[in-house]
């Protein structure tokens, strides 16, 4: 069952800077904070083993003086401004906003489990070059019981 987004904000489960604009019927819009680009090299690889987890290094991309950034075909890490603190009886999932998707670009993310506390992120897949502005609404988060 999808939970009421206004009640989620009012309970402090997500912290938003502008809840009046971000709360929608079934989700909460989340906004772009920063972008990181993978820095792959022949010696820098992802390692996922039972006792070891290492991810490729990333480099933060800088916005210009107008708080905009131009992205070309590639895949980027993105982090949103909002923070979450999920109780033990719910989880959350991220969806790409249709405005981003209509431009042939999309975000993949993961399930945020019960008890997760911290930042919200995702992977931004650029299939058509785009200019993004810091704080733009790129995705939506739904909380599920």
mmCIF file of C-alpha atoms in Angstrom:
data_model
loop_
_atom_site.group_PDB
_atom_site.id
_atom_site.type_symbol
_atom_site.label_atom_id
_atom_site.label_comp_id
_atom_site.label_asym_id
_atom_site.label_seq_id
_atom_site.Cartn_x
_atom_site.Cartn_y
_atom_site.Cartn_z
ATOM 1 C CA UNK A 1 0.000 0.000 0.000
ATOM 2 C CA UNK A 2 1.324 3.449 -0.969
ATOM 3 C CA UNK A 3 1.413 5.765 2.030
ATOM 4 C CA UNK A 4 0.112 9.337 2.106
ATOM 5 C CA UNK A 5 3.039 11.629 1.189
ATOM 6 C CA UNK A 6 1.827 14.535 3.344
ATOM 7 C CA UNK A 7 1.715 12.278 6.405
ATOM 8 C CA UNK A 8 5.243 11.030 5.565
ATOM 9 C CA UNK A 9 6.570 14.611 5.487
ATOM 10 C CA UNK A 10 4.628 15.635 8.606
ATOM 11 C CA UNK A 11 6.076 12.621 10.480
ATOM 12 C CA UNK A 12 9.638 13.664 9.566
ATOM 13 C CA UNK A 13 10.331 10.459 7.621
ATOM 14 C CA UNK A 14 11.638 12.635 4.779
ATOM 15 C CA UNK A 15 13.099 16.109 5.126
ATOM 16 C CA UNK A 16 12.171 18.442 2.241
ATOM 17 C CA UNK A 17 13.150 22.068 1.727
ATOM 18 C CA UNK A 18 9.914 22.977 -0.013
ATOM 19 C CA UNK A 19 7.195 20.456 0.921
ATOM 20 C CA UNK A 20 4.338 22.589 -0.473
ATOM 21 C CA UNK A 21 5.801 22.182 -3.973
ATOM 22 C CA UNK A 22 7.224 18.685 -3.553
ATOM 23 C CA UNK A 23 4.266 16.769 -2.092
ATOM 24 C CA UNK A 24 2.179 15.183 -4.856
ATOM 25 C CA UNK A 25 -0.807 12.801 -4.789
ATOM 26 C CA UNK A 26 1.143 9.541 -4.395
ATOM 27 C CA UNK A 27 4.789 10.553 -4.030
ATOM 28 C CA UNK A 28 7.202 13.286 -3.053
ATOM 29 C CA UNK A 29 9.344 15.004 -5.675
ATOM 30 C CA UNK A 30 13.062 14.875 -4.879
ATOM 31 C CA UNK A 31 15.629 17.387 -6.085
ATOM 32 C CA UNK A 32 19.161 17.215 -7.484
ATOM 33 C CA UNK A 33 22.017 18.012 -5.103
ATOM 34 C CA UNK A 34 25.130 16.780 -6.922
ATOM 35 C CA UNK A 35 26.405 14.500 -9.675
ATOM 36 C CA UNK A 36 29.454 12.246 -9.729
ATOM 37 C CA UNK A 37 31.110 10.701 -12.768
ATOM 38 C CA UNK A 38 32.742 7.271 -12.701
ATOM 39 C CA UNK A 39 36.506 7.357 -13.070
ATOM 40 C CA UNK A 40 37.248 3.890 -14.497
ATOM 41 C CA UNK A 41 40.781 2.731 -15.146
ATOM 42 C CA UNK A 42 42.218 -0.679 -15.901
ATOM 43 C CA UNK A 43 43.122 -1.128 -12.201
ATOM 44 C CA UNK A 44 40.004 0.448 -10.755
ATOM 45 C CA UNK A 45 37.143 -2.066 -10.873
ATOM 46 C CA UNK A 46 34.065 -2.933 -8.857
ATOM 47 C CA UNK A 47 34.620 -5.835 -6.466
ATOM 48 C CA UNK A 48 31.605 -7.513 -4.879
ATOM 49 C CA UNK A 49 32.517 -10.502 -2.738
ATOM 50 C CA UNK A 50 31.196 -11.919 0.537
ATOM 51 C CA UNK A 51 33.782 -10.068 2.618
ATOM 52 C CA UNK A 52 34.783 -7.230 0.308
ATOM 53 C CA UNK A 53 32.968 -4.436 -1.475
ATOM 54 C CA UNK A 54 34.890 -1.896 -3.529
ATOM 55 C CA UNK A 55 33.332 0.490 -6.029
ATOM 56 C CA UNK A 56 34.925 2.411 -8.887
ATOM 57 C CA UNK A 57 36.146 5.844 -7.852
ATOM 58 C CA UNK A 58 33.962 8.813 -8.642
ATOM 59 C CA UNK A 59 34.645 12.485 -9.230
ATOM 60 C CA UNK A 60 32.133 15.195 -8.363
ATOM 61 C CA UNK A 61 31.069 17.286 -11.373
ATOM 62 C CA UNK A 62 30.838 21.029 -10.922
ATOM 63 C CA UNK A 63 27.855 23.208 -11.795
ATOM 64 C CA UNK A 64 28.571 26.448 -13.687
ATOM 65 C CA UNK A 65 27.987 29.965 -12.332
ATOM 66 C CA UNK A 66 24.285 29.657 -13.245
ATOM 67 C CA UNK A 67 24.000 26.417 -11.212
ATOM 68 C CA UNK A 68 23.613 24.404 -14.422
ATOM 69 C CA UNK A 69 25.513 21.423 -15.774
ATOM 70 C CA UNK A 70 25.595 19.867 -19.244
ATOM 71 C CA UNK A 71 25.768 16.082 -19.410
ATOM 72 C CA UNK A 72 26.636 13.928 -22.412
ATOM 73 C CA UNK A 73 25.944 10.261 -23.125
ATOM 74 C CA UNK A 74 27.131 8.398 -20.029
ATOM 75 C CA UNK A 75 25.985 7.070 -16.685
ATOM 76 C CA UNK A 76 26.349 9.196 -13.550
ATOM 77 C CA UNK A 77 25.795 8.836 -9.807
ATOM 78 C CA UNK A 78 23.323 11.385 -8.505
ATOM 79 C CA UNK A 79 22.501 12.408 -4.958
ATOM 80 C CA UNK A 80 19.327 14.198 -3.959
ATOM 81 C CA UNK A 81 18.944 16.997 -1.398
ATOM 82 C CA UNK A 82 16.332 15.219 0.699
ATOM 83 C CA UNK A 83 17.194 12.878 3.580
ATOM 84 C CA UNK A 84 15.101 9.961 4.837
ATOM 85 C CA UNK A 85 14.638 8.050 8.076
ATOM 86 C CA UNK A 86 12.468 5.003 7.386
ATOM 87 C CA UNK A 87 10.654 3.259 10.261
ATOM 88 C CA UNK A 88 10.683 -0.523 10.563
ATOM 89 C CA UNK A 89 7.235 -1.006 9.011
ATOM 90 C CA UNK A 90 7.767 0.603 5.584
ATOM 91 C CA UNK A 91 10.153 0.882 2.641
ATOM 92 C CA UNK A 92 10.601 3.387 -0.200
ATOM 93 C CA UNK A 93 11.306 3.325 -3.925
ATOM 94 C CA UNK A 94 12.489 5.949 -6.427
ATOM 95 C CA UNK A 95 10.835 6.577 -9.817
ATOM 96 C CA UNK A 96 12.070 8.794 -12.668
ATOM 97 C CA UNK A 97 9.951 11.909 -13.232
ATOM 98 C CA UNK A 98 8.227 11.798 -16.613
ATOM 99 C CA UNK A 99 9.765 15.138 -17.635
ATOM 100 C CA UNK A 100 13.228 13.541 -17.523
ATOM 101 C CA UNK A 101 12.011 10.314 -19.118
ATOM 102 C CA UNK A 102 10.375 12.076 -22.077
ATOM 103 C CA UNK A 103 13.867 13.303 -23.018
ATOM 104 C CA UNK A 104 15.084 9.673 -23.282
ATOM 105 C CA UNK A 105 16.926 9.870 -19.977
ATOM 106 C CA UNK A 106 16.106 7.922 -16.839
ATOM 107 C CA UNK A 107 17.128 7.078 -13.285
ATOM 108 C CA UNK A 108 17.556 3.652 -11.769
ATOM 109 C CA UNK A 109 17.630 3.248 -8.039
ATOM 110 C CA UNK A 110 17.038 0.593 -5.398
ATOM 111 C CA UNK A 111 14.635 -0.291 -2.648
ATOM 112 C CA UNK A 112 15.211 1.673 0.544
ATOM 113 C CA UNK A 113 14.621 -0.869 3.304
ATOM 114 C CA UNK A 114 13.038 -0.420 6.700
ATOM 115 C CA UNK A 115 15.438 1.238 9.175
ATOM 116 C CA UNK A 116 17.441 3.007 6.428
ATOM 117 C CA UNK A 117 18.515 6.491 7.420
ATOM 118 C CA UNK A 118 20.489 8.898 5.231
ATOM 119 C CA UNK A 119 20.852 10.229 1.724
ATOM 120 C CA UNK A 120 18.828 9.300 -1.357
ATOM 121 C CA UNK A 121 20.676 8.516 -4.578
ATOM 122 C CA UNK A 122 20.444 6.857 -7.927
ATOM 123 C CA UNK A 123 22.077 6.234 -11.260
ATOM 124 C CA UNK A 124 21.324 8.783 -13.993
ATOM 125 C CA UNK A 125 21.402 7.271 -17.498
ATOM 126 C CA UNK A 126 21.906 9.913 -20.195
ATOM 127 C CA UNK A 127 20.763 8.756 -23.646
ATOM 128 C CA UNK A 128 20.302 12.263 -25.049
ATOM 129 C CA UNK A 129 22.461 15.231 -23.957
ATOM 130 C CA UNK A 130 20.826 17.375 -21.295
ATOM 131 C CA UNK A 131 21.350 20.510 -19.231
ATOM 132 C CA UNK A 132 20.287 20.173 -15.598
ATOM 133 C CA UNK A 133 19.950 22.831 -12.944
ATOM 134 C CA UNK A 134 20.842 22.257 -9.310
ATOM 135 C CA UNK A 135 17.688 21.672 -7.216
ATOM 136 C CA UNK A 136 15.637 20.528 -10.254
ATOM 137 C CA UNK A 137 13.009 17.883 -9.468
ATOM 138 C CA UNK A 138 14.333 14.719 -11.181
ATOM 139 C CA UNK A 139 12.651 11.834 -9.405
ATOM 140 C CA UNK A 140 9.856 10.862 -7.062
ATOM 141 C CA UNK A 141 9.949 8.773 -3.932
ATOM 142 C CA UNK A 142 7.057 6.581 -2.817
ATOM 143 C CA UNK A 143 6.741 5.102 0.648
ATOM 144 C CA UNK A 144 5.143 1.685 0.877
ATOM 145 C CA UNK A 145 3.743 -0.255 3.827
#
